[in-house]
Each structure stands twice: as structure tokens, then as C-alpha cells.
XYZ file of N, CA and C in Angstrom:
321
model
N 88.707 93.109 114.379
C 87.987 93.990 113.494
C 87.221 95.049 114.426
N 87.031 94.741 115.731
C 86.456 95.802 116.474
C 87.103 96.841 116.945
N 88.468 96.890 116.702
C 89.261 98.148 117.236
C 90.369 98.324 116.220
N 90.111 98.703 115.068
C 91.116 98.643 114.033
C 92.079 99.920 114.166
N 91.712 100.751 114.870
C 92.470 101.967 115.282
C 93.641 101.438 116.091
N 93.512 100.366 116.740
C 94.565 99.724 117.709
C 94.742 98.244 117.353
N 95.067 98.002 116.072
C 95.297 96.597 115.771
C 96.797 96.125 115.865
N 96.841 95.482 117.065
C 98.262 94.917 117.388
C 99.336 96.032 117.385
N 98.812 97.362 117.877
C 99.778 98.446 118.068
C 99.821 99.387 116.865
N 99.088 98.991 115.815
C 98.984 99.660 114.477
C 97.671 100.402 114.227
N 97.498 101.375 113.496
C 96.286 101.852 113.104
C 95.910 101.230 111.757
N 94.972 100.299 111.772
C 94.588 99.479 110.505
C 93.241 100.033 110.141
N 92.850 101.227 110.605
C 91.491 101.769 110.196
C 91.210 101.610 108.706
N 89.918 101.412 108.427
C 89.602 101.318 106.979
C 88.249 102.288 106.756
N 87.920 102.413 105.411
C 86.796 103.123 105.211
C 85.646 102.154 105.615
N 84.441 102.676 106.093
C 83.395 101.904 106.624
C 82.965 100.762 105.485
N 82.959 101.155 104.207
C 82.510 100.099 103.215
C 83.443 98.976 103.166
N 84.789 99.297 103.133
C 85.899 98.350 103.093
C 85.827 97.379 104.360
N 85.694 98.024 105.485
C 85.592 97.364 106.768
C 84.509 96.311 106.685
N 83.232 96.796 106.198
C 82.098 95.810 106.268
C 82.336 94.756 105.200
N 83.079 95.027 104.098
C 83.267 94.008 103.211
C 84.176 92.846 103.774
N 85.192 93.276 104.482
C 86.121 92.334 105.045
C 85.550 91.550 106.220
N 84.714 92.325 107.014
C 84.090 91.619 108.072
C 83.044 90.665 107.547
N 82.276 90.818 106.551
C 81.356 89.989 105.977
C 82.123 88.778 105.505
N 83.272 88.963 104.764
C 84.070 87.914 104.343
C 84.623 86.855 105.514
N 85.050 87.565 106.547
C 85.500 86.795 107.728
C 84.398 85.980 108.403
N 83.322 86.539 108.481
C 82.291 85.822 109.236
C 81.728 84.655 108.152
N 81.549 85.005 106.919
C 81.174 83.911 106.013
C 82.112 82.788 105.913
N 83.369 82.961 105.999
C 84.421 81.948 105.940
C 85.117 81.627 107.248
N 84.433 81.866 108.379
C 84.961 81.624 109.633
C 84.920 80.138 109.838
N 85.730 79.686 110.872
C 85.805 78.268 111.248
C 84.407 77.853 111.806
N 83.734 78.635 112.404
C 82.400 78.201 112.776
C 81.396 77.741 111.686
N 81.714 78.257 110.595
C 80.854 77.889 109.403
C 81.432 76.937 108.413
N 82.780 76.628 108.663
C 83.498 75.742 107.702
C 83.163 74.319 107.927
N 83.288 73.404 106.891
C 83.049 71.985 106.934
C 84.372 71.298 106.951
N 85.503 72.018 106.987
C 86.819 71.349 106.949
C 87.127 70.789 108.347
N 87.681 69.601 108.327
C 88.036 68.805 109.440
C 88.973 69.668 110.415
N 89.994 70.290 109.775
C 90.862 71.132 110.571
C 90.341 72.233 111.263
N 89.307 72.988 110.618
C 88.615 73.992 111.183
C 87.802 73.661 112.525
N 87.217 72.434 112.370
C 86.476 71.869 113.433
C 87.432 71.608 114.740
N 88.597 70.986 114.409
C 89.563 70.630 115.265
C 90.237 71.858 116.095
N 90.475 72.789 115.307
C 91.027 74.082 115.895
C 90.114 74.795 116.726
N 88.947 74.921 116.153
C 87.764 75.448 117.008
C 87.448 74.699 118.241
N 87.319 73.501 118.190
C 87.205 72.618 119.314
C 88.296 72.842 120.522
N 89.655 72.946 119.887
C 90.817 72.891 120.779
C 90.893 74.327 121.500
N 90.147 75.278 121.093
C 90.292 76.545 121.746
C 89.450 76.517 123.161
N 88.546 75.608 123.275
C 87.905 75.412 124.529
C 87.308 76.786 125.126
N 86.683 77.527 124.106
C 85.943 78.814 124.511
C 86.924 79.873 124.903
N 88.182 79.683 124.674
C 89.179 80.804 125.002
C 89.152 81.851 123.975
N 89.550 82.970 124.210
C 89.628 84.002 123.176
C 91.037 84.129 122.570
N 91.215 83.021 121.796
C 92.564 82.975 121.141
C 92.553 83.719 119.745
N 93.344 84.537 119.457
C 93.305 85.356 118.249
C 94.262 84.977 117.275
N 95.263 83.992 117.745
C 96.329 83.492 116.837
C 96.190 81.854 116.728
N 96.058 81.428 115.561
C 95.863 79.914 115.434
C 97.060 79.287 115.977
N 98.308 79.712 116.047
C 99.484 79.227 116.607
C 99.403 79.125 118.073
N 98.413 79.737 118.806
C 98.149 79.676 120.242
C 97.205 78.502 120.602
N 96.544 77.867 119.579
C 95.537 76.834 119.834
C 96.274 75.517 120.288
N 95.655 74.853 121.072
C 96.144 73.512 121.497
C 96.305 72.622 120.217
N 95.466 72.667 119.376
C 95.462 71.835 118.038
C 96.691 72.170 117.254
N 97.011 73.455 116.987
C 98.162 73.833 116.330
C 99.435 73.376 117.065
N 99.440 73.635 118.237
C 100.624 73.357 119.072
C 100.966 71.773 118.964
N 99.906 71.028 119.087
C 99.961 69.559 119.025
C 100.479 68.983 117.677
N 99.964 69.604 116.596
C 100.382 69.278 115.193
C 101.673 69.679 114.964
N 102.200 70.598 115.632
C 103.486 71.134 115.109
C 104.644 70.887 116.169
N 104.238 70.097 117.221
C 105.081 69.899 118.329
C 106.538 69.297 117.973
N 106.520 68.462 116.857
C 107.774 67.859 116.535
C 108.553 68.552 115.421
N 108.180 69.721 115.240
C 108.992 70.500 114.207
C 110.008 71.338 115.086
N 111.256 71.259 114.728
C 112.213 72.024 115.450
C 111.975 73.436 115.221
N 112.177 74.220 116.489
C 111.857 75.605 116.500
C 112.783 76.471 115.643
N 113.867 75.836 115.232
C 114.762 76.506 114.250
C 114.112 76.690 112.791
N 113.238 75.761 112.457
C 112.559 75.709 111.219
C 111.733 77.148 111.036
N 111.041 77.516 112.156
C 110.342 78.739 112.106
C 111.128 79.899 112.014
N 112.437 79.957 112.212
C 113.295 80.991 112.169
C 113.956 81.240 110.786
N 113.891 80.117 109.949
C 114.592 80.138 108.647
C 114.084 81.338 107.830
N 114.910 81.790 106.893
C 114.439 82.925 106.108
C 113.257 82.664 105.221
N 113.064 81.444 104.815
C 111.968 81.077 104.027
C 110.706 80.869 104.775
N 110.697 80.671 106.061
C 109.615 80.494 106.777
C 109.369 81.833 107.677
N 110.360 82.244 108.487
C 110.257 83.520 109.227
C 109.482 83.542 110.478
N 108.428 82.759 110.592
C 107.674 82.711 111.779
C 106.542 81.609 111.817
N 106.079 81.291 112.902
C 104.926 80.328 113.001
C 103.715 80.825 112.266
N 103.583 82.071 112.086
C 102.361 82.620 111.391
C 102.447 82.477 109.862
N 103.469 82.025 109.258
C 103.600 81.984 107.838
C 103.368 80.534 107.329
N 102.024 80.202 107.452
C 101.514 78.907 107.095
C 101.822 78.584 105.701
N 101.805 79.538 104.752
C 102.063 79.188 103.284
C 103.501 78.681 103.013
N 104.465 78.913 103.966
C 105.816 78.359 103.789
C 105.734 76.963 103.657
N 104.944 76.258 104.433
C 104.802 74.734 104.296
C 103.574 74.217 103.756
N 102.583 74.903 103.927
C 101.038 74.520 103.413
C 100.844 75.276 102.099
N 101.194 74.729 101.038
C 101.050 75.569 99.762
C 99.636 75.773 99.342
N 98.784 74.942 99.745
C 97.328 75.219 99.516
C 96.574 75.914 100.544
N 97.178 76.558 101.545
C 96.579 77.250 102.690
C 95.454 78.134 102.214
N 95.772 78.930 101.015
C 94.844 79.902 100.604
C 93.514 79.306 100.196
N 93.463 78.057 99.893
C 92.345 77.372 99.431
C 91.615 76.774 100.746
N 92.255 76.972 102.034
C 91.740 76.349 103.183
C 92.149 74.875 103.313
N 93.231 74.415 102.576
C 93.622 73.111 102.616
C 94.978 72.838 103.379
N 94.972 72.040 104.227
C 96.195 71.687 105.033
C 96.456 70.253 105.255
N 96.037 69.512 104.059
C 96.195 68.085 104.010
C 97.518 67.685 104.087
N 97.842 66.516 104.800
C 99.323 66.124 105.016
C 100.043 65.871 103.679
N 99.395 65.395 102.709
C 100.117 65.250 101.535
C 100.498 66.548 100.733
N 99.988 67.606 101.206
C 100.425 68.867 100.527
C 101.411 69.770 101.273
N 101.845 69.087 102.356
C 102.767 69.770 103.256
C 104.185 69.686 102.678
N 104.945 70.851 102.577
C 106.341 70.653 101.967
C 107.169 69.837 102.978
N 108.209 69.318 102.588
C 109.059 68.482 103.486
C 109.873 69.548 104.266
N 109.686 69.535 105.618
C 110.387 70.434 106.300
C 112.021 70.296 106.326
N 112.515 69.116 105.818
C 113.976 68.944 105.903
C 114.493 70.006 104.810
N 113.668 70.467 103.829
C 114.155 71.485 102.926
C 114.529 72.795 103.574
N 113.902 72.897 104.733
C 114.198 74.143 105.456
C 115.373 74.145 106.555
N 115.947 72.762 106.604
C 116.982 72.554 107.556
C 118.389 72.871 107.056
């Protein structure tokens, strides 16, 4: 949020009011304030590194190490960043094992 004019190579600049609304939301629901077990584990696995993608965290890599790389290339998944492809309740902050889609459906 600190340099939206250069957001991963794109200009994602917003009106100041919209930027404040989004920043307030991100701070309010950040992993540092979450009571979810996964949030704690992800945060802890970062070891104070400046990681901006969850897929680069030690926790994420460990949890997904047995998933074939080809799964992330399937048209229904597209990338490691598409959490919703497998975690149907991710928008609620839920990634419980019993809610994960069977990856064999992507094979």
C-alpha cells in the first residue's frame, strides 16, 4: 500500500479516501491481529522476513509440498496464488483441511 503507483509494475493508485479504507481493512484483519491458527503459523514461519506473498512463506511451502506442480498450472487453478481454487471458504479466512477440495479433481 506504500507505493501504489508502482504496485508490482502497475499503477494501482487510488483516491486518498479509498486508499485509507483499504489500508484500515488490511490492518484490522491482518495476521498480526487474527486468532486463526493458520495466521499464527504463517506469521511465525516468516521469521521476520519481508515476505509479501503467502506462497513464499515456509508454512505455505511445507503445507503444499506434496501437491504436484502441475496442479497449480491447471486451468481451474492457474497459479499458487489462487487459494480459492482449493480452499472454498478462504474468503471467510477458513482453510481447514475438511474444506479443501480433492486435488485429484484437478489431475
